[in-house]
Amino acid sequence: MTTTSTKSSHTNLDEVAARTATDVRRVQRKQVWTNRGLLLPAVIFLVLLTQIPFIVTIGYSTMKWNLLYPNDRGFSGLDNYRSALTSGELWPSVVATVLITALAVVLSLLFGLLFAVLLDRKLPGRAIARTLMITPFLVMPAAAALIWKFSMFDTNIGMINWLLRTLGLDTVSWSTNYPLATVVIVLTWQFTPFMMLILLAGLQGQSKEILEAASVDGAGPWRTFTWITLPHLRMYIEIGVLLGTVIILQVFDPIAILTKGTGGTKTLAYLLYERAFIGLDVGQAAAYGVVTVILTIIVATIALKTLFKVFMAGGSR
Amino acid sequence: MSAPLKNMLVNILTWALVLIFFFPVFWMFINGFKPESVASSINPKVLFTPVTDGYQLAMDRGMAGYLQNSLTASVTATIISVVIAIPAAYALSIRRVKAVEGALSFFISTRFMPLAAVVLPLFMILKTVGLLDNIYMLAIVYGAVNLPVTVWMMRSFFLEVPYEIIEAARVDGAGLYREIVRIVLPLVLPGIAAAALISFIFAWNEYFLSLLLTSSAARTTPPFLGSFVDGRGQFLAVLSAAATIAALPVIIAGWVAQKQLVRGLSMGAIK
């Protein structure tokens, strides 16, 4: 008798448990759909405006299609990629893109680190100094490129050449003789504040106790910097480098304004613009677009991994 | 060398470097108030009687219309990306959907997609349907470009909302809409403001898409600035004035919201 009742109560409990489980599952299923509903607008919007156009770009890249000859249009397989590889334009463009990006990222990182360290110290008027320092990053890139081109680099009225003349040196025709340097200088100027802000956040997050302990133990400022600060900054340096790289890889404005792609500054973005909107060769330009994406994916994959690491480690802080 | 002296020298060096770095902006600002001949003099003049001729001329060339377009595009794009990002960021933080990582990497990979890879089809499609040179269309494209950053950034703010508050609201029987609009949004308002700021800055400064997707009626300020370059005459004063006007809104916004800037730039990774 007792056994049966226990048994039946067991069954009841099991039934209840089963029913609750179905309820939970039903609620969960409902929640899953609500969650999807919340995400859906963003996903649809992005698919429509970026994913689908990219697939269309891949399609274009397999077509013979020049807007000058609208009737001579058709499938051409990998011809655009073949001619991209053989025309001798693609490789210099990849080199220009990588070179400009690497130089600008490394230089702005070094300057950014310098300014971050200097502006992390106690300094009279520090808030003003920081405010002035972030300004180059805020200036509209097109405006910055124009101002640099005419009021800094210009052979006659540019301030850099005025300085060189004043020092008794020869003036330099910057955009003609050093096109790559002009682009890199302007980019470095714009991205130094970007790096500085990220590194400054890192410096401010340093534990004061550890720094004090290091100085009590007799470590000099240089030792403290290389042994404690730099390792601590590693994560911030990674974020700065990766985000900076992905942004600068796409650089267009300073090239369009300063050099128009001359002298080894024809980045992939500018090459595509030239092929599509001046050469009107849609198929060829699309092939360059796809190459740009492949190059970016290589960099971005590394960037993503690091970002995720940072996020998942410190996401709930 | 004594420590205070060394300290003072480093202070002086710091300020010198900061001023050198800031100089191009200062010079742009100053040149905008010079008469054209003074701005273009071979030996730079620091002392001069300020005039507003440059600003006057920039406005006479119709700059107001381009600024208006920039404002329309930036504000519309910001509203679009913020409104769409709120539910998405909410789902990815507070509701903790299963595929958080998948969704997050979908958003971020879209951010890393070069604009060059999508601009051709966009151009062709918009041309076919007659929406090229349409300011709202440009704003929609900007909204899409901004969306991934907005989602990531807002998510990092949403994650900071204490779960107990949301649980309490659910126990009180608050529906989803009420939970988002009445409970969560007021708590993450600073985050929304920061995301909106980053969206606005991007759209206001954007050059490539505006150059390609607009021509006259919807053209925004960045591609218009180049038109002040005059092959024959002197133009540095008017160019500087126009550049100052164009750059000022974002400079001021960035100055005011310095703290939010880092978080936005790192897409919420750094607080």
XYZ file of C-alpha atoms in Angstrom:
588
model
C 0.000 0.000 0.000
C 2.691 2.363 1.034
C 4.772 1.362 -1.901
C 1.936 2.013 -4.359
C 1.220 5.414 -2.916
C 4.873 6.324 -3.111
C 4.888 5.007 -6.629
C 1.797 6.983 -7.605
C 3.106 10.128 -6.016
C 6.280 9.544 -7.973
C 4.256 9.307 -11.134
C 2.484 12.499 -10.228
C 5.740 14.241 -9.613
C 7.082 12.925 -12.881
C 3.977 14.121 -14.656
C 4.282 17.534 -13.086
C 7.960 17.608 -13.948
C 7.178 16.571 -17.510
C 4.435 19.157 -17.835
C 6.699 21.856 -16.405
C 9.400 20.823 -18.831
C 7.019 21.202 -21.774
C 5.947 24.552 -20.400
C 9.542 25.602 -19.975
C 10.273 24.405 -23.475
C 7.241 26.271 -24.814
C 8.291 29.408 -22.980
C 11.831 28.933 -24.233
C 10.620 28.475 -27.777
C 8.545 31.614 -27.451
C 11.578 33.445 -26.112
C 13.734 32.223 -28.937
C 11.229 33.679 -31.382
C 11.039 36.943 -29.462
C 14.827 37.125 -29.520
C 14.871 36.464 -33.236
C 12.249 39.137 -33.684
C 14.405 41.608 -31.827
C 17.445 40.812 -33.946
C 15.630 40.525 -37.238
C 15.338 44.210 -38.232
C 19.067 44.740 -37.812
C 19.948 41.550 -39.649
C 17.571 42.200 -42.555
C 18.772 45.777 -42.868
C 22.416 44.721 -43.034
C 21.796 41.810 -45.382
C 19.898 44.085 -47.776
C 22.468 46.860 -47.792
C 25.771 45.056 -47.441
C 25.609 41.269 -47.833
C 23.454 41.204 -50.966
C 25.402 43.995 -52.697
C 28.601 42.093 -51.962
C 27.212 38.951 -53.586
C 26.184 41.075 -56.548
C 29.739 42.450 -56.676
C 31.037 38.895 -56.949
C 28.560 38.403 -59.792
C 29.714 41.585 -61.534
C 33.319 40.469 -61.227
C 32.593 37.501 -63.499
C 31.074 39.705 -66.187
C 32.434 41.542 -69.132
C 30.739 44.863 -68.539
C 31.955 48.308 -69.461
C 29.421 51.119 -69.294
C 30.953 52.601 -72.451
C 29.896 49.483 -74.382
C 26.501 48.627 -72.905
C 25.655 46.111 -75.610
C 28.843 44.116 -75.241
C 27.968 42.582 -71.896
C 28.107 38.985 -70.762
C 29.574 36.279 -68.608
C 33.335 36.124 -68.752
C 34.318 33.734 -65.985
C 37.570 34.639 -64.326
C 38.744 36.958 -67.119
C 38.549 40.032 -64.894
C 40.735 38.380 -62.272
C 43.136 37.185 -64.922
C 43.478 40.654 -66.410
C 43.696 42.126 -62.923
C 46.677 39.901 -62.285
C 48.293 40.527 -65.646
C 47.561 44.244 -66.140
C 50.241 45.107 -63.606
C 47.863 47.345 -61.637
C 46.774 44.985 -58.916
C 50.096 44.126 -57.312
C 51.368 47.733 -56.942
C 47.966 48.591 -55.528
C 48.105 45.817 -52.934
C 51.625 46.953 -52.044
C 50.479 50.593 -51.751
C 47.519 49.613 -49.558
C 49.587 47.439 -47.244
C 52.510 49.893 -47.102
C 50.378 52.959 -46.369
C 48.327 51.073 -43.784
C 51.348 49.557 -42.048
C 53.318 52.809 -41.922
C 50.367 54.881 -40.740
C 49.368 52.335 -38.086
C 52.890 51.876 -36.707
C 53.700 55.598 -36.678
C 50.405 56.635 -35.125
C 50.803 53.878 -32.541
C 54.271 55.138 -31.571
C 53.164 58.784 -31.419
C 49.973 57.731 -29.676
C 51.984 55.870 -27.038
C 54.274 58.862 -26.557
C 51.356 61.268 -26.090
C 49.443 58.818 -23.898
C 52.421 58.512 -21.547
C 53.060 62.263 -21.543
C 49.420 63.140 -20.954
C 48.925 60.508 -18.266
C 51.383 62.451 -16.062
C 50.378 65.382 -13.917
C 50.618 68.414 -16.162
C 49.417 71.992 -15.834
C 46.402 72.323 -18.151
C 46.256 68.593 -18.815
C 42.554 68.563 -19.714
C 43.136 71.290 -22.311
C 46.184 69.492 -23.709
C 44.161 66.287 -24.096
C 41.314 68.167 -25.726
C 43.675 69.778 -28.237
C 45.311 66.418 -28.924
C 42.122 64.583 -29.856
C 41.144 67.302 -32.343
C 43.050 66.000 -35.403
C 40.986 62.829 -35.236
C 37.754 64.823 -35.178
C 38.567 67.120 -38.104
C 36.666 66.029 -41.216
C 39.206 63.924 -43.163
C 38.470 65.747 -46.427
C 39.057 69.108 -44.708
C 42.226 67.809 -43.060
C 43.633 66.576 -46.374
C 42.885 69.897 -48.084
C 44.369 71.962 -45.250
C 47.523 69.840 -45.190
C 47.827 69.966 -48.959
C 47.607 73.737 -49.266
C 48.601 75.296 -45.964
C 51.252 72.757 -44.897
C 52.757 70.955 -47.906
C 52.403 73.659 -50.582
C 55.700 74.660 -52.204
C 55.005 78.395 -51.900
C 52.631 79.045 -49.053
C 52.986 75.795 -47.095
C 54.237 76.110 -43.533
C 56.601 73.146 -43.763
C 58.463 74.744 -46.649
C 58.456 78.095 -44.872
C 60.129 76.365 -41.950
C 62.676 74.705 -44.245
C 63.428 78.077 -45.920
C 63.769 79.782 -42.546
C 66.246 77.115 -41.500
C 68.161 77.746 -44.734
C 67.228 74.397 -46.280
C 65.874 73.604 -49.741
C 62.121 73.548 -50.119
C 60.456 70.243 -50.937
C 57.704 69.645 -53.448
C 55.922 67.215 -51.174
C 53.021 65.853 -53.193
C 55.114 65.547 -56.373
C 58.296 64.075 -54.929
C 57.085 62.347 -51.783
C 53.453 61.390 -52.444
C 53.558 58.325 -50.191
C 55.051 60.338 -47.344
C 52.357 63.039 -47.623
C 49.586 60.457 -47.374
C 51.273 58.688 -44.461
C 51.942 61.980 -42.628
C 48.318 63.099 -42.862
C 47.021 59.661 -41.819
C 49.472 59.484 -38.916
C 48.377 62.946 -37.806
C 44.720 61.891 -37.885
C 45.148 58.513 -36.196
C 47.627 59.416 -33.446
C 44.781 60.749 -31.252
C 42.844 57.529 -31.916
C 45.744 55.427 -30.624
C 46.391 57.882 -27.804
C 42.816 57.658 -26.526
C 42.875 53.864 -26.478
C 46.315 53.688 -24.819
C 45.430 56.415 -22.346
C 42.455 54.326 -21.242
C 44.922 51.479 -20.736
C 47.330 53.582 -18.686
C 44.523 54.841 -16.490
C 43.468 51.264 -15.816
C 46.888 50.392 -14.376
C 46.928 49.352 -10.766
C 48.597 52.072 -8.704
C 49.637 49.546 -6.057
C 51.740 47.557 -8.475
C 53.445 50.699 -9.750
C 54.172 51.793 -6.190
C 55.454 48.353 -5.294
C 57.778 48.485 -8.294
C 59.190 51.836 -7.238
C 59.592 50.629 -3.649
C 61.536 47.671 -5.024
C 63.832 50.148 -6.686
C 62.723 49.777 -10.327
C 63.512 52.894 -12.355
C 60.887 54.534 -14.622
C 62.240 52.811 -17.749
C 62.231 49.372 -16.141
C 58.742 49.960 -14.760
C 57.575 51.012 -18.205
C 59.015 48.046 -20.107
C 58.303 45.396 -17.471
C 54.953 46.483 -16.098
C 53.297 49.133 -18.237
C 53.952 47.699 -21.698
C 52.714 44.172 -20.853
C 49.648 45.740 -19.257
C 49.068 47.827 -22.394
C 49.342 44.809 -24.682
C 45.601 44.296 -24.974
C 45.040 47.983 -25.699
C 47.820 48.044 -28.273
C 46.192 45.064 -29.984
C 42.797 46.758 -30.104
C 44.324 49.977 -31.419
C 46.398 48.269 -34.087
C 43.610 46.023 -35.319
C 40.862 48.636 -35.445
C 43.266 51.172 -36.933
C 44.349 48.664 -39.576
C 40.833 47.771 -40.621
C 39.858 51.445 -40.914
C 43.006 52.605 -42.720
C 42.903 49.652 -45.165
C 39.864 51.343 -46.708
C 41.485 54.741 -46.897
C 40.293 56.899 -49.756
C 39.873 60.589 -48.859
C 43.521 61.675 -48.430
C 44.499 59.798 -51.577
C 41.747 61.318 -53.692
C 42.656 64.784 -52.387
C 46.439 64.698 -51.957
C 47.855 62.498 -54.720
C 45.054 61.100 -56.890
C 46.806 57.765 -56.659
C 50.104 58.906 -58.154
C 53.552 57.867 -56.985
C 52.733 54.511 -55.436
C 49.724 55.671 -53.461
C 47.018 53.991 -55.532
C 45.335 51.934 -52.834
C 42.766 49.277 -53.712
C 39.885 51.571 -52.771
C 41.204 54.272 -55.098
C 41.981 51.800 -57.882
C 38.429 50.493 -57.747
C 37.062 54.036 -57.818
C 39.212 54.833 -60.834
C 38.259 51.694 -62.753
C 34.551 52.011 -62.005
C 33.810 55.703 -62.030
C 36.423 57.011 -64.447
C 37.156 53.905 -66.539
C 33.487 52.803 -66.272
C 34.638 49.174 -66.287
C 32.175 47.608 -63.858
C 33.429 44.034 -64.211
C 37.074 44.889 -63.654
C 36.308 47.218 -60.738
C 34.177 44.538 -59.094
C 37.108 42.126 -59.307
C 39.247 44.676 -57.443
C 36.441 44.995 -54.896
C 36.499 41.255 -54.256
C 40.292 41.326 -53.877
C 39.917 44.144 -51.339
C 37.495 42.034 -49.341
C 39.854 39.043 -49.348
C 42.694 41.235 -48.090
C 40.447 42.707 -45.418
C 39.180 39.287 -44.334
C 42.748 38.165 -43.672
C 43.330 41.132 -41.392
C 39.849 41.163 -39.909
C 39.915 37.488 -38.937
C 42.890 38.170 -36.716
C 41.215 41.354 -35.480
C 37.974 39.546 -34.669
C 39.644 36.839 -32.632
C 41.435 39.392 -30.498
C 38.366 41.564 -30.076
C 36.331 38.580 -28.977
C 38.997 37.569 -26.510
C 38.926 41.049 -25.030
C 35.154 41.143 -24.989
C 34.543 37.767 -23.490
C 37.259 38.300 -20.882
C 36.238 41.793 -19.854
C 32.704 41.968 -21.226
C 30.972 41.994 -17.871
C 33.343 44.378 -16.157
C 69.270 67.247 -12.682
C 66.836 67.804 -9.838
C 63.492 66.078 -10.036
C 61.324 69.262 -10.130
C 63.474 70.715 -12.918
C 63.276 67.494 -14.899
C 59.540 67.435 -14.333
C 59.206 70.984 -15.613
C 61.250 70.205 -18.728
C 59.036 67.218 -19.526
C 55.981 69.439 -19.018
C 57.370 71.998 -21.447
C 58.238 69.277 -23.967
C 54.731 67.822 -23.671
C 53.069 71.147 -24.314
C 55.416 71.894 -27.221
C 54.547 68.572 -28.881
C 50.831 69.057 -28.276
C 50.936 72.508 -29.828
C 52.886 71.252 -32.857
C 50.298 68.534 -33.339
C 47.437 70.975 -32.980
C 49.052 73.581 -35.208
C 47.370 72.599 -38.534
C 43.945 73.008 -36.905
C 44.946 76.329 -35.363
C 46.347 77.482 -38.695
C 43.164 76.495 -40.533
C 41.147 78.500 -38.020
C 43.434 81.552 -38.261
C 43.669 81.492 -42.071
C 39.910 81.552 -42.340
C 39.909 85.053 -40.854
C 42.657 86.451 -43.077
C 42.170 88.488 -46.203
C 42.999 86.248 -49.168
C 46.288 87.980 -49.993
C 47.513 87.677 -46.388
C 46.591 83.994 -46.179
C 48.548 83.266 -49.351
C 51.626 85.274 -48.469
C 54.876 83.344 -48.678
C 55.952 84.460 -45.230
C 53.191 83.565 -42.792
C 51.633 86.482 -40.964
C 50.380 86.067 -37.444
C 49.365 89.676 -36.900
C 46.566 90.878 -39.156
C 43.173 92.491 -38.963
C 40.657 89.644 -38.916
C 37.997 89.762 -41.616
C 35.085 87.425 -42.298
C 35.426 87.631 -46.099
C 36.343 83.943 -46.303
C 33.210 82.909 -44.418
C 31.101 85.304 -46.472
C 32.459 83.905 -49.728
C 31.977 80.292 -48.584
C 28.329 81.041 -47.839
C 27.919 82.913 -51.139
C 29.055 79.775 -52.937
C 26.051 77.951 -51.483
C 27.743 76.132 -48.635
C 24.583 76.333 -46.503
C 22.814 73.877 -48.817
C 25.596 71.309 -48.461
C 25.653 71.748 -44.690
C 21.905 71.231 -44.665
C 22.338 67.978 -46.622
C 25.082 66.847 -44.240
C 22.835 67.568 -41.287
C 19.858 65.728 -42.806
C 21.979 62.709 -43.728
C 23.778 62.549 -40.367
C 20.697 62.987 -38.192
C 18.574 60.566 -40.232
C 21.356 57.970 -40.326
C 21.864 58.286 -36.577
C 18.166 57.835 -35.838
C 17.949 54.817 -38.161
C 20.938 53.030 -36.681
C 20.008 53.767 -33.064
C 16.370 52.693 -33.449
C 17.297 49.425 -35.168
C 20.234 48.753 -32.839
C 18.277 49.049 -29.570
C 16.257 45.807 -29.909
C 19.256 43.974 -31.379
C 21.614 45.054 -28.603
C 18.918 44.190 -26.063
C 18.561 40.687 -27.470
C 22.325 40.197 -27.466
C 22.817 41.303 -23.875
C 19.862 41.132 -21.537
C 17.991 38.296 -23.212
C 21.224 36.428 -23.886
C 20.167 34.682 -27.060
C 21.891 31.381 -27.769
C 23.767 32.495 -30.853
C 25.297 35.579 -29.261
C 28.733 34.961 -30.691
C 27.406 34.137 -34.114
C 25.259 37.252 -34.231
C 28.029 39.437 -32.870
C 30.516 38.244 -35.425
C 27.937 38.707 -38.161
C 27.560 42.342 -37.156
C 31.248 42.972 -36.815
C 32.184 41.299 -40.085
C 29.752 43.658 -41.764
C 31.568 46.585 -40.180
C 34.848 45.309 -41.572
C 33.422 44.838 -45.066
C 35.145 47.411 -47.285
C 32.683 49.957 -48.653
C 34.416 49.504 -51.988
C 32.990 45.985 -52.154
C 29.372 47.093 -51.915
C 29.328 50.494 -53.565
C 29.138 49.272 -57.169
C 25.873 47.312 -56.898
C 24.413 50.027 -54.681
C 25.262 52.578 -57.347
C 23.763 50.455 -60.137
C 20.586 49.619 -58.212
C 20.022 53.177 -57.042
C 20.644 54.421 -60.553
C 18.075 51.993 -61.956
C 15.389 52.914 -59.446
C 16.198 56.619 -59.650
C 17.379 57.016 -56.062
C 20.882 58.243 -56.809
C 21.498 61.744 -55.473
C 18.785 61.261 -52.846
C 19.736 62.457 -49.389
C 17.501 59.995 -47.524
C 18.884 57.096 -49.532
C 22.398 58.200 -48.576
C 21.235 58.385 -44.952
C 19.894 54.806 -45.133
C 23.250 53.582 -46.457
C 25.058 55.467 -43.674
C 22.653 53.938 -41.181
C 23.618 50.458 -42.378
C 27.330 51.252 -42.231
C 26.924 52.537 -38.668
C 24.641 49.791 -37.398
C 27.278 47.180 -36.418
C 29.234 49.658 -34.310
C 26.040 50.946 -32.726
C 24.916 47.412 -31.829
C 28.267 46.423 -30.329
C 28.606 49.623 -28.406
C 25.075 49.609 -26.994
C 25.458 45.983 -26.026
C 28.406 46.898 -23.839
C 26.205 49.431 -22.028
C 23.224 47.058 -21.799
C 25.455 44.445 -20.148
C 25.960 46.843 -17.261
C 22.260 46.971 -16.375
C 21.866 44.983 -13.132
C 19.905 41.812 -13.879
C 17.904 42.176 -10.626
C 16.214 45.296 -11.950
C 15.010 43.459 -15.036
C 13.962 40.437 -13.018
C 11.969 42.673 -10.670
C 10.243 44.239 -13.645
C 9.392 40.798 -15.037
C 8.016 39.669 -11.679
C 5.851 42.774 -11.668
C 4.518 41.523 -14.993
C 6.073 44.091 -17.273
C 5.790 43.107 -20.927
C 8.699 43.165 -23.333
C 7.938 46.623 -24.671
C 7.538 48.059 -21.173
C 10.671 46.321 -20.035
C 12.734 47.865 -22.838
C 11.231 51.324 -23.035
C 10.426 52.040 -19.390
C 13.051 50.073 -17.477
C 16.142 49.493 -19.613
C 16.329 52.529 -21.887
C 16.460 55.151 -19.122
C 19.356 53.229 -17.570
C 21.392 53.076 -20.764
C 20.690 56.596 -21.974
C 24.381 57.611 -21.772
C 25.222 54.609 -23.942
C 22.626 55.564 -26.513
C 23.971 59.108 -26.553
C 27.499 57.796 -27.080
C 26.416 55.498 -29.901
C 24.483 58.335 -31.500
C 27.552 60.551 -31.293
C 29.754 58.005 -33.054
C 27.099 57.527 -35.755
C 26.816 61.251 -36.259
C 30.584 61.764 -36.485
C 30.952 59.038 -39.100
C 28.077 60.277 -41.262
C 29.092 63.927 -41.044
C 32.692 63.217 -42.093
C 32.004 60.520 -44.715
C 33.450 61.271 -48.162
C 33.622 58.149 -50.366
C 29.933 57.179 -50.469
C 28.784 60.761 -50.764
C 31.136 61.322 -53.688
C 29.794 58.266 -55.500
C 26.112 58.156 -54.569
C 25.306 61.868 -54.825
C 25.997 64.486 -57.453
C 24.285 67.794 -56.760
C 20.921 67.885 -54.974
C 21.980 65.531 -52.184
C 25.711 66.247 -52.109
C 27.078 66.610 -48.587
C 29.861 68.883 -47.350
C 33.024 66.697 -47.585
C 33.146 66.288 -51.384
C 31.985 69.889 -51.797
C 35.035 71.290 -49.968
C 37.326 70.459 -52.883
C 35.443 72.966 -55.056
C 37.091 75.836 -53.182
C 40.403 74.901 -54.728
C 40.896 77.389 -57.514
C 43.442 76.561 -60.190
C 44.196 80.220 -60.935
C 43.608 82.539 -58.016
C 44.257 82.578 -54.307
C 41.867 80.520 -52.244
C 43.479 79.561 -48.933
C 41.351 81.915 -46.817
C 38.020 80.794 -48.247
C 39.106 77.137 -48.173
C 40.173 77.474 -44.535
C 36.927 79.202 -43.611
C 34.859 76.511 -45.328
C 36.937 73.718 -43.770
C 36.506 75.300 -40.343
C 32.730 75.476 -40.722
C 32.639 71.884 -41.982
C 34.838 70.498 -39.207
C 33.431 72.493 -36.295
C 30.258 70.494 -35.436
C 32.166 67.238 -34.988
C 35.083 68.919 -33.189
C 32.709 70.428 -30.641
C 30.687 67.219 -30.286
C 33.909 65.264 -29.728
C 35.244 67.761 -27.206
C 32.026 67.658 -25.221
C 31.797 63.858 -25.250
C 35.492 62.946 -24.823
C 34.729 60.228 -22.296
C 32.311 58.412 -24.601
C 34.687 58.680 -27.533
C 37.079 55.903 -26.444
C 34.268 53.527 -25.796
C 32.722 54.243 -29.152
C 35.991 53.948 -31.054
C 36.748 50.591 -29.485
C 33.150 49.498 -30.123
C 32.563 49.141 -26.395
C 35.650 47.014 -25.726
C 37.293 49.725 -23.624
C 35.424 51.505 -20.882
